[in-house]
Coordinates of N, CA and C and ligand atoms in Angstrom, one line a residue:
X1 N 12.4 -23.1 3.2 CA 12.7 -21.7 2.9 C 11.7 -20.7 3.6
X2 N 12.3 -19.7 4.2 CA 11.4 -18.7 4.8 C 11.1 -17.6 3.8
X3 N 10.2 -16.7 4.1 CA 9.9 -15.6 3.2 C 11.1 -14.7 3.2
X4 N 11.8 -14.6 4.3 CA 13.1 -13.7 4.3 C 14.1 -14.3 3.4
X5 N 14.3 -15.6 3.3 CA 15.2 -16.2 2.4 C 14.8 -15.9 1.0
X6 N 13.5 -16.0 0.7 CA 12.9 -15.8 -0.6 C 13.3 -14.3 -1.0
X7 N 13.1 -13.4 -0.1 CA 13.4 -12.0 -0.4 C 14.9 -11.9 -0.8
X8 N 15.7 -12.5 0.1 CA 17.2 -12.5 -0.2 C 17.5 -13.1 -1.5
X9 N 16.8 -14.2 -1.9 CA 17.1 -14.9 -3.2 C 16.8 -13.8 -4.3
X10 N 15.7 -13.1 -4.2 CA 15.4 -12.2 -5.3 C 16.4 -11.0 -5.3
X11 N 16.9 -10.6 -4.2 CA 17.8 -9.5 -4.2 C 19.2 -9.9 -4.8
X12 N 19.6 -11.1 -4.4 CA 20.9 -11.7 -4.9 C 20.8 -11.9 -6.4
X13 N 19.6 -12.4 -6.9 CA 19.4 -12.6 -8.3 C 19.5 -11.2 -9.0
X14 N 18.8 -10.3 -8.5 CA 18.8 -8.9 -9.1 C 20.2 -8.4 -9.2
X15 N 21.0 -8.6 -8.2 CA 22.4 -8.1 -8.2 C 23.2 -8.7 -9.4
X16 N 23.0 -10.0 -9.5 CA 23.7 -10.8 -10.6 C 23.3 -10.3 -12.0
X17 N 22.0 -10.1 -12.1 CA 21.4 -9.7 -13.4 C 21.9 -8.3 -13.7
X18 N 21.8 -7.4 -12.7 CA 22.2 -6.0 -12.9 C 23.7 -6.0 -13.3
X19 N 24.5 -6.7 -12.6 CA 26.0 -6.7 -12.9 C 26.3 -7.3 -14.3
X20 N 25.4 -8.1 -14.8 CA 25.7 -8.9 -16.0 C 24.7 -8.6 -17.2
X21 N 23.9 -7.5 -17.0 CA 22.9 -7.3 -18.0 C 23.4 -7.0 -19.4
X22 N 24.5 -6.3 -19.5 CA 25.1 -6.1 -20.9 C 25.6 -7.4 -21.5
X23 N 26.1 -8.3 -20.7 CA 26.6 -9.6 -21.2 C 25.4 -10.4 -21.6
X24 N 24.3 -10.4 -20.9 CA 23.1 -11.1 -21.2 C 22.5 -10.6 -22.6
X25 N 22.5 -9.3 -22.7 CA 22.0 -8.8 -24.0 C 22.9 -9.0 -25.1
X26 N 24.2 -9.1 -24.8 CA 25.2 -9.4 -25.9 C 25.0 -10.8 -26.4
X27 N 24.8 -11.7 -25.4 CA 24.5 -13.1 -25.8 C 23.3 -13.2 -26.6
X28 N 22.3 -12.5 -26.3 CA 21.0 -12.5 -27.0 C 21.1 -11.8 -28.4
X29 N 22.1 -10.9 -28.5 CA 22.4 -10.3 -29.8 C 22.9 -11.4 -30.7
X30 N 23.7 -12.4 -30.2 CA 24.2 -13.4 -31.0 C 23.2 -14.4 -31.6
X31 N 22.2 -14.7 -30.7 CA 21.2 -15.7 -31.1 C 19.8 -15.2 -31.2
X32 N 19.6 -14.0 -30.8 CA 18.2 -13.5 -30.7 C 18.1 -12.0 -31.1
X33 N 17.4 -11.2 -30.3 CA 17.2 -9.8 -30.6 C 17.9 -8.8 -29.7
X34 N 18.7 -9.4 -28.8 CA 19.5 -8.5 -28.0 C 18.9 -7.8 -26.8
X35 N 17.7 -8.3 -26.3 CA 17.0 -7.6 -25.3 C 17.0 -8.4 -23.9
X36 N 17.6 -9.5 -23.9 CA 17.4 -10.4 -22.7 C 17.9 -9.7 -21.4
X37 N 19.0 -9.1 -21.4 CA 19.5 -8.4 -20.2 C 18.6 -7.3 -19.8
X38 N 18.1 -6.5 -20.7 CA 17.2 -5.4 -20.4 C 15.9 -6.0 -19.8
X39 N 15.4 -7.0 -20.5 CA 14.1 -7.7 -20.0 C 14.2 -8.2 -18.6
X40 N 15.3 -8.9 -18.3 CA 15.5 -9.5 -17.0 C 15.7 -8.4 -15.9
X41 N 16.5 -7.4 -16.3 CA 16.8 -6.4 -15.4 C 15.5 -5.6 -15.0
X42 N 14.7 -5.4 -16.0 CA 13.4 -4.7 -15.7 C 12.5 -5.5 -14.7
X43 N 12.5 -6.8 -15.0 CA 11.6 -7.7 -14.2 C 12.1 -7.8 -12.7
X44 N 13.4 -8.0 -12.6 CA 13.9 -8.2 -11.2 C 14.0 -6.9 -10.4
X45 N 14.2 -5.8 -11.2 CA 14.1 -4.5 -10.5 C 12.7 -4.3 -9.9
X46 N 11.7 -4.6 -10.7 CA 10.3 -4.4 -10.3 C 10.0 -5.3 -9.0
X47 N 10.5 -6.5 -9.1 CA 10.3 -7.4 -7.9 C 11.0 -6.9 -6.7
X48 N 12.2 -6.5 -6.8 CA 12.9 -6.0 -5.6 C 12.3 -4.7 -5.1
X49 N 11.8 -3.9 -6.0 CA 11.1 -2.7 -5.5 C 9.8 -3.0 -4.8
X50 N 9.1 -4.1 -5.2 CA 7.8 -4.5 -4.6 C 8.0 -5.2 -3.3
X51 N 9.2 -5.8 -3.0 CA 9.4 -6.7 -1.9 C 8.9 -6.1 -0.6
X52 N 9.2 -4.8 -0.3 CA 8.7 -4.2 1.0 C 7.2 -4.2 1.1
X53 N 6.5 -4.1 0.0 CA 5.0 -4.1 0.0 C 4.5 -5.5 0.2
X54 N 5.3 -6.5 0.0 CA 4.9 -7.9 0.2 C 5.3 -8.5 1.5
X55 N 5.9 -7.7 2.4 CA 6.3 -8.1 3.7 C 5.0 -8.7 4.4
X56 N 5.2 -9.8 5.1 CA 4.0 -10.3 5.8 C 3.2 -11.3 5.0
X57 N 3.4 -11.3 3.7 CA 2.7 -12.3 2.9 C 3.3 -13.7 3.1
X58 N 2.6 -14.7 2.8 CA 3.1 -16.1 3.0 C 4.1 -16.4 1.8
X59 N 4.8 -17.5 2.0 CA 5.8 -17.9 1.0 C 5.1 -18.1 -0.4
X60 N 3.9 -18.8 -0.3 CA 3.2 -19.2 -1.6 C 2.7 -17.9 -2.2
X61 N 2.2 -17.0 -1.5 CA 1.7 -15.7 -2.0 C 2.8 -14.9 -2.6
X62 N 3.9 -14.8 -1.9 CA 5.0 -14.1 -2.4 C 5.6 -14.7 -3.8
X63 N 5.7 -16.0 -3.8 CA 6.1 -16.6 -5.0 C 5.1 -16.4 -6.2
X64 N 3.9 -16.3 -5.9 CA 2.9 -16.0 -6.9 C 3.0 -14.6 -7.4
X65 N 3.2 -13.7 -6.5 CA 3.4 -12.3 -6.9 C 4.7 -12.1 -7.7
X66 N 5.7 -12.9 -7.4 CA 7.0 -12.8 -8.2 C 6.7 -13.3 -9.6
X67 N 5.9 -14.4 -9.7 CA 5.6 -15.0 -11.0 C 4.8 -14.0 -11.8
X68 N 3.8 -13.4 -11.2 CA 3.0 -12.4 -11.9 C 3.8 -11.2 -12.4
X69 N 4.7 -10.8 -11.6 CA 5.6 -9.6 -11.9 C 6.5 -10.0 -13.1
X70 N 7.0 -11.2 -13.1 CA 7.9 -11.7 -14.2 C 7.1 -11.7 -15.5
X71 N 5.9 -12.2 -15.4 CA 5.1 -12.3 -16.6 C 4.8 -10.9 -17.2
X72 N 4.4 -9.9 -16.2 CA 4.0 -8.6 -16.7 C 5.2 -7.7 -17.0
X73 N 6.3 -7.9 -16.4 CA 7.4 -6.9 -16.5 C 8.6 -7.4 -17.4
X74 N 8.9 -8.7 -17.4 CA 10.0 -9.1 -18.2 C 9.7 -9.1 -19.7
X75 N 8.5 -9.6 -20.0 CA 8.0 -9.6 -21.4 C 8.8 -10.6 -22.2
X76 N 8.8 -10.5 -23.5 CA 9.5 -11.4 -24.3 C 9.0 -12.9 -24.1
X77 N 9.8 -13.8 -24.6 CA 9.5 -15.2 -24.4 C 9.8 -15.6 -23.0
X78 N 10.9 -15.1 -22.4 CA 11.3 -15.6 -21.1 C 10.4 -15.2 -20.0
X79 N 9.8 -14.0 -20.0 CA 8.9 -13.6 -18.9 C 7.8 -14.6 -18.5
X80 N 7.0 -15.0 -19.5 CA 5.9 -15.9 -19.2 C 6.5 -17.3 -18.8
X81 N 7.6 -17.7 -19.3 CA 8.2 -19.0 -19.0 C 8.7 -19.0 -17.5
X82 N 9.5 -18.0 -17.2 CA 10.0 -17.9 -15.8 C 8.8 -17.7 -14.8
X83 N 7.8 -16.9 -15.3 CA 6.6 -16.6 -14.5 C 5.9 -17.9 -14.2
X84 N 5.8 -18.8 -15.2 CA 5.1 -20.1 -15.0 C 5.9 -20.9 -14.0
X85 N 7.2 -20.8 -14.0 CA 8.1 -21.6 -13.1 C 7.7 -21.2 -11.6
X86 N 7.7 -19.9 -11.4 CA 7.4 -19.4 -10.1 C 6.0 -19.6 -9.6
X87 N 5.0 -19.5 -10.5 CA 3.6 -19.8 -10.2 C 3.5 -21.3 -9.8
X88 N 4.2 -22.2 -10.5 CA 4.2 -23.6 -10.1 C 4.9 -23.8 -8.7
X89 N 6.0 -23.1 -8.5 CA 6.6 -23.2 -7.1 C 5.6 -22.8 -6.1
X90 N 4.9 -21.7 -6.4 CA 3.9 -21.2 -5.4 C 2.8 -22.2 -5.1
X91 N 2.3 -22.8 -6.1 CA 1.2 -23.8 -5.9 C 1.8 -25.0 -5.1
X92 N 3.0 -25.4 -5.5 CA 3.6 -26.6 -4.9 C 3.9 -26.4 -3.4
X93 N 4.3 -25.1 -3.1 CA 4.7 -24.8 -1.7 C 3.6 -24.5 -0.8
X94 N 2.3 -24.5 -1.3 CA 1.2 -24.1 -0.4 C 1.1 -25.0 0.8
X95 N 1.3 -26.3 0.6 CA 1.1 -27.2 1.7 C 2.4 -27.4 2.5
X96 N 3.5 -27.8 1.7 CA 4.8 -27.9 2.4 C 5.9 -27.6 1.4
X97 N 7.0 -27.1 1.9 CA 8.1 -26.7 1.0 C 8.9 -28.0 0.7
X98 N 8.6 -28.5 -0.5 CA 9.3 -29.7 -1.0 C 10.0 -29.3 -2.3
X99 N 11.3 -29.1 -2.2 CA 12.0 -28.6 -3.4 C 11.9 -29.6 -4.6
X100 N 12.0 -30.9 -4.3 CA 12.0 -31.9 -5.3 C 10.7 -31.8 -6.1
X101 N 9.5 -31.7 -5.4 CA 8.2 -31.6 -6.1 C 8.1 -30.3 -6.8
X102 N 8.5 -29.2 -6.1 CA 8.3 -27.8 -6.6 C 9.1 -27.6 -7.9
X103 N 10.3 -28.0 -7.9 CA 11.2 -27.7 -9.1 C 10.7 -28.6 -10.2
X104 N 10.3 -29.8 -9.9 CA 9.8 -30.7 -11.0 C 8.5 -30.1 -11.6
X105 N 7.6 -29.7 -10.8 CA 6.4 -29.0 -11.3 C 6.7 -27.8 -12.1
X106 N 7.7 -27.0 -11.6 CA 8.1 -25.8 -12.3 C 8.7 -26.1 -13.7
X107 N 9.5 -27.1 -13.8 CA 10.2 -27.5 -15.0 C 9.1 -28.0 -16.0
X108 N 8.2 -28.8 -15.5 CA 7.1 -29.3 -16.3 C 6.2 -28.2 -16.9
X109 N 6.0 -27.2 -16.0 CA 5.2 -26.0 -16.5 C 5.9 -25.3 -17.6
X110 N 7.2 -25.1 -17.4 CA 8.0 -24.3 -18.4 C 8.0 -25.1 -19.7
X111 N 8.2 -26.4 -19.6 CA 8.3 -27.3 -20.8 C 6.9 -27.2 -21.6
X112 N 5.9 -27.2 -20.8 CA 4.5 -27.2 -21.4 C 4.3 -25.8 -22.1
X113 N 4.5 -24.8 -21.4 CA 4.3 -23.4 -21.9 C 5.2 -23.1 -23.1
X114 N 6.4 -23.6 -23.1 CA 7.3 -23.3 -24.2 C 7.3 -24.4 -25.3
X115 N 6.5 -25.4 -25.1 CA 6.5 -26.6 -26.0 C 7.9 -27.0 -26.2
X116 N 8.7 -27.0 -25.1 CA 10.1 -27.3 -25.2 C 10.5 -28.6 -24.6
X117 N 11.6 -29.2 -25.0 CA 12.1 -30.4 -24.4 C 13.5 -30.1 -23.9
X118 N 14.0 -30.9 -23.0 CA 15.4 -30.7 -22.5 C 16.3 -31.0 -23.7
X119 N 17.4 -30.2 -23.8 CA 18.4 -30.4 -24.8 C 18.2 -29.5 -26.0
X120 N 17.2 -28.6 -25.9 CA 17.0 -27.7 -27.0 C 17.6 -26.3 -26.8
X121 N 18.6 -26.3 -25.9 CA 19.3 -25.1 -25.6 C 18.5 -23.9 -25.2
X122 N 17.7 -24.1 -24.1 CA 16.9 -23.0 -23.6 C 17.1 -23.0 -22.1
X123 N 16.4 -22.1 -21.4 CA 16.5 -22.0 -19.9 C 15.9 -23.3 -19.3
X124 N 15.0 -24.0 -20.0 CA 14.5 -25.3 -19.5 C 15.6 -26.2 -19.1
X125 N 16.7 -26.2 -19.9 CA 17.8 -27.1 -19.7 C 18.4 -27.0 -18.2
X126 N 18.4 -25.7 -17.8 CA 19.0 -25.4 -16.5 C 17.9 -25.8 -15.4
X127 N 16.7 -25.4 -15.6 CA 15.6 -25.7 -14.6 C 15.5 -27.3 -14.4
X128 N 15.5 -27.9 -15.5 CA 15.3 -29.4 -15.5 C 16.5 -30.1 -14.8
X129 N 17.7 -29.6 -15.1 CA 18.9 -30.2 -14.5 C 18.9 -30.1 -13.0
X130 N 18.5 -28.9 -12.6 CA 18.5 -28.6 -11.1 C 17.4 -29.5 -10.5
X131 N 16.3 -29.5 -11.1 CA 15.2 -30.3 -10.6 C 15.6 -31.8 -10.4
X132 N 16.3 -32.3 -11.5 CA 16.7 -33.7 -11.4 C 17.7 -33.9 -10.3
X133 N 18.6 -33.0 -10.2 CA 19.7 -33.1 -9.2 C 19.0 -33.2 -7.8
X134 N 18.1 -32.3 -7.5 CA 17.4 -32.3 -6.2 C 16.6 -33.6 -5.9
X135 N 16.0 -34.1 -7.0 CA 15.3 -35.3 -6.9 C 16.2 -36.5 -6.5
X136 N 17.4 -36.5 -7.2 CA 18.3 -37.6 -7.0 C 19.2 -37.5 -5.8
X137 N 19.6 -36.3 -5.5 CA 20.6 -36.1 -4.4 C 20.2 -35.2 -3.3
X138 N 18.9 -34.8 -3.3 CA 18.4 -34.0 -2.2 C 19.0 -32.6 -2.2
X139 N 18.8 -31.9 -1.1 CA 19.2 -30.4 -1.1 C 20.7 -30.2 -0.8
X140 N 21.5 -30.6 -1.8 CA 22.9 -30.4 -1.7 C 23.2 -29.1 -2.6
X141 N 23.2 -28.0 -1.9 CA 23.2 -26.7 -2.6 C 24.5 -26.5 -3.4
X142 N 25.7 -27.1 -3.0 CA 26.9 -27.0 -3.8 C 26.7 -27.7 -5.1
X143 N 26.0 -28.9 -5.0 CA 25.7 -29.6 -6.2 C 24.8 -28.9 -7.1
X144 N 23.8 -28.3 -6.5 CA 22.8 -27.5 -7.3 C 23.5 -26.4 -8.1
X145 N 24.5 -25.7 -7.5 CA 25.2 -24.7 -8.2 C 26.0 -25.3 -9.3
X146 N 26.7 -26.4 -9.1 CA 27.5 -27.0 -10.1 C 26.7 -27.5 -11.3
X147 N 25.6 -28.2 -11.0 CA 24.7 -28.8 -12.0 C 24.1 -27.7 -12.9
X148 N 23.7 -26.6 -12.2 CA 23.1 -25.5 -12.9 C 24.1 -24.9 -13.9
X149 N 25.4 -24.7 -13.4 CA 26.4 -24.1 -14.3 C 26.7 -25.0 -15.4
X150 N 26.8 -26.3 -15.2 CA 27.1 -27.3 -16.2 C 26.0 -27.3 -17.3
X151 N 24.8 -27.3 -16.9 CA 23.7 -27.3 -17.8 C 23.7 -26.0 -18.7
X152 N 24.0 -24.9 -18.0 CA 24.1 -23.6 -18.7 C 25.2 -23.7 -19.8
X153 N 26.4 -24.2 -19.4 CA 27.5 -24.2 -20.3 C 27.3 -25.2 -21.5
X154 N 26.5 -26.2 -21.2 CA 26.2 -27.2 -22.2 C 25.4 -26.6 -23.4
X155 N 24.6 -25.6 -23.1 CA 23.8 -25.0 -24.2 C 24.7 -24.5 -25.3
X156 N 25.9 -24.2 -25.0 CA 26.9 -23.7 -26.1 C 27.0 -24.8 -27.2
X157 N 27.1 -26.1 -26.8 CA 27.3 -27.1 -27.8 C 26.0 -27.5 -28.5
X158 N 24.9 -27.1 -28.0 CA 23.6 -27.6 -28.5 C 23.1 -26.7 -29.6
X159 N 22.3 -27.3 -30.5 CA 21.6 -26.5 -31.5 C 20.3 -26.0 -30.8
X160 N 20.0 -24.7 -30.9 CA 18.8 -24.1 -30.4 C 17.6 -24.6 -31.2
X161 N 16.6 -25.1 -30.5 CA 15.4 -25.6 -31.2 C 14.1 -24.8 -30.9
X162 N 14.3 -23.9 -29.9 CA 13.1 -23.1 -29.5 C 13.5 -21.6 -29.5
X163 N 12.5 -20.8 -29.5 CA 12.7 -19.3 -29.4 C 13.5 -18.8 -30.6
X164 N 14.0 -17.6 -30.5 CA 14.6 -17.0 -31.7 C 15.9 -17.7 -32.1
X165 N 16.6 -18.3 -31.2 CA 17.8 -19.0 -31.5 C 17.6 -20.1 -32.6
X166 N 16.4 -20.7 -32.6 CA 16.1 -21.8 -33.5 C 16.1 -21.3 -34.9
X167 N 15.9 -20.0 -35.1 CA 15.9 -19.4 -36.5 C 17.3 -19.6 -37.1
X168 N 18.3 -19.7 -36.3 CA 19.7 -19.8 -36.8 C 20.1 -21.2 -37.1
X169 N 19.2 -22.2 -36.7 CA 19.6 -23.6 -37.0 C 20.9 -24.0 -36.4
X170 N 21.7 -24.7 -37.2 CA 23.0 -25.1 -36.8 C 24.0 -24.0 -36.4
X171 N 23.7 -22.8 -36.9 CA 24.6 -21.7 -36.6 C 24.5 -21.2 -35.2
X172 N 23.4 -21.7 -34.5 CA 23.3 -21.4 -33.0 C 24.3 -22.2 -32.2
X173 N 24.9 -23.2 -32.8 CA 25.9 -24.0 -32.1 C 27.2 -23.1 -31.9
X174 N 27.7 -23.2 -30.6 CA 28.8 -22.4 -30.3 C 28.5 -21.1 -29.5
X175 N 27.1 -20.9 -29.3 CA 26.7 -19.8 -28.6 C 25.9 -20.2 -27.3
X176 N 26.2 -19.6 -26.2 CA 25.5 -19.9 -25.0 C 24.0 -19.4 -25.2
X177 N 23.1 -20.1 -24.6 CA 21.7 -19.5 -24.6 C 21.5 -18.5 -23.5
X178 N 21.1 -17.3 -23.9 CA 21.0 -16.2 -22.9 C 20.0 -16.6 -21.7
X179 N 18.9 -17.2 -22.0 CA 18.0 -17.6 -21.0 C 18.6 -18.6 -20.0
X180 N 19.4 -19.5 -20.5 CA 20.0 -20.5 -19.7 C 21.0 -19.8 -18.7
X181 N 21.7 -18.7 -19.3 CA 22.7 -18.0 -18.4 C 21.9 -17.3 -17.3
X182 N 20.8 -16.6 -17.6 CA 20.1 -15.9 -16.6 C 19.4 -16.8 -15.6
X183 N 19.0 -18.0 -16.0 CA 18.4 -19.0 -15.1 C 19.5 -19.5 -14.2
X184 N 20.7 -19.6 -14.8 CA 21.9 -20.1 -13.9 C 22.1 -19.0 -12.8
X185 N 22.0 -17.8 -13.1 CA 22.2 -16.7 -12.1 C 21.1 -16.9 -11.0
X186 N 19.9 -17.3 -11.4 CA 18.8 -17.5 -10.4 C 19.2 -18.6 -9.4
X187 N 19.8 -19.7 -10.0 CA 20.1 -20.9 -9.1 C 21.4 -20.7 -8.4
X188 N 22.4 -19.9 -8.9 CA 23.6 -19.6 -8.2 C 23.2 -18.7 -6.9
X189 N 22.2 -17.8 -7.2 CA 21.8 -17.0 -6.1 C 21.0 -17.8 -5.0
X190 N 20.2 -18.7 -5.5 CA 19.4 -19.6 -4.5 C 20.4 -20.4 -3.7
X191 N 21.4 -21.0 -4.4 CA 22.3 -21.9 -3.7 C 23.1 -21.1 -2.6
X192 N 23.4 -19.9 -3.0 CA 24.2 -19.0 -2.1 C 23.3 -18.7 -0.8
X193 N 22.1 -18.3 -1.0 CA 21.2 -17.9 0.1 C 20.9 -19.1 1.0
X194 N 20.7 -20.3 0.4 CA 20.3 -21.5 1.1 C 21.5 -22.1 1.9
X195 N 22.7 -22.0 1.2 CA 23.9 -22.5 1.9 C 24.2 -21.6 3.1
X196 N 24.0 -20.3 2.9 CA 24.3 -19.4 4.1 C 23.4 -19.8 5.2
X197 N 22.1 -20.1 4.9 CA 21.1 -20.5 6.0 C 21.6 -21.8 6.6
X198 N 22.1 -22.8 5.9 CA 22.6 -24.1 6.4 C 23.7 -23.8 7.4
X199 N 24.6 -22.9 7.0 CA 25.8 -22.6 7.8 C 25.4 -22.0 9.1
X200 N 24.4 -21.1 9.1 CA 23.9 -20.5 10.3 C 23.3 -21.5 11.3
X201 N 22.6 -22.5 10.7 CA 22.0 -23.5 11.6 C 23.0 -24.3 12.3
X202 N 24.2 -24.5 11.6 CA 25.2 -25.4 12.2 C 26.0 -24.6 13.3
X203 N 26.1 -23.3 13.2 CA 26.9 -22.6 14.2 C 26.0 -22.3 15.5
Ligands
ADP1 P1 12.6 -12.9 -26.7 O1 13.2 -14.2 -27.3 O2 11.2 -12.9 -26.9 O3 13.4 -11.7 -27.1 P2 14.1 -13.0 -24.2 O4 15.3 -12.5 -25.1 O5 13.8 -12.3 -23.0 O6 12.8 -13.1 -25.1 O7 14.4 -14.5 -23.8 C1 15.0 -15.5 -24.7 C2 15.2 -16.8 -23.9 O8 13.9 -17.4 -23.7 C3 16.0 -17.8 -24.7 O9 17.4 -17.6 -24.5 C4 15.5 -19.1 -24.2 O10 16.2 -19.6 -23.0 C5 14.1 -18.8 -23.7 N1 13.1 -19.3 -24.6 C6 12.5 -18.7 -25.7 N2 11.6 -19.5 -26.3 C7 11.5 -20.6 -25.5 C8 10.7 -21.8 -25.5 N3 9.7 -22.0 -26.5 N4 10.9 -22.7 -24.6 C9 11.8 -22.5 -23.6 N5 12.6 -21.4 -23.5 C10 12.4 -20.5 -24.4
MG2 MG1 15.4 -11.5 -26.8

């Protein structure tokens, strides 16, 4: 991944979040406090506004700045968790860009920070599924997009065990986890940007 692709990834993600922020907040209304769309929109808007100031920075530094912005601007539970994911990617990509290692480290960081496990209907379910897919099948971006969407959709059948959704207990079953939906946007955007880059290489 080049820094240009990273910038594109952030812009594509912001577009998806912006287009769907009401839906994200509505989902959070069902299982939480209804602010997830606003939180994510604020965070990614700040990132996209800062991108021109980060031109010329290395991939690792840009990822670190993205992580710090998510922590400071998104707020809520999701900001520090996503921020941790990006900080871990930053550390991991300092020497070489290895998505298997980077995503695994990010997922571990999120799990540790959230004291969460896979299957508890959180954004970790999406990060972990993507990490596992890249480990097992390499950089197949179509597969990444499918795996991310499946993991996101599966949170509907699961009982939420972390975050505000856990307060509902079994009543959280039947509701998508808002954080899983926004993390799915993140990986749909990544797959789109990276697939576009693969196509360009081939032509
Ligand atoms: P808040 O819950 O503080 O209002 P948000 O609404 O922005 O924060 O984010 C909620 C999302 O954060 C949830 O849908 C879930 O995916 C994720 N989340 C919350 N707590 C945890 C946790 N302990 N571990 C993993 N993910 C969590
Ligand atoms: Mg919320």
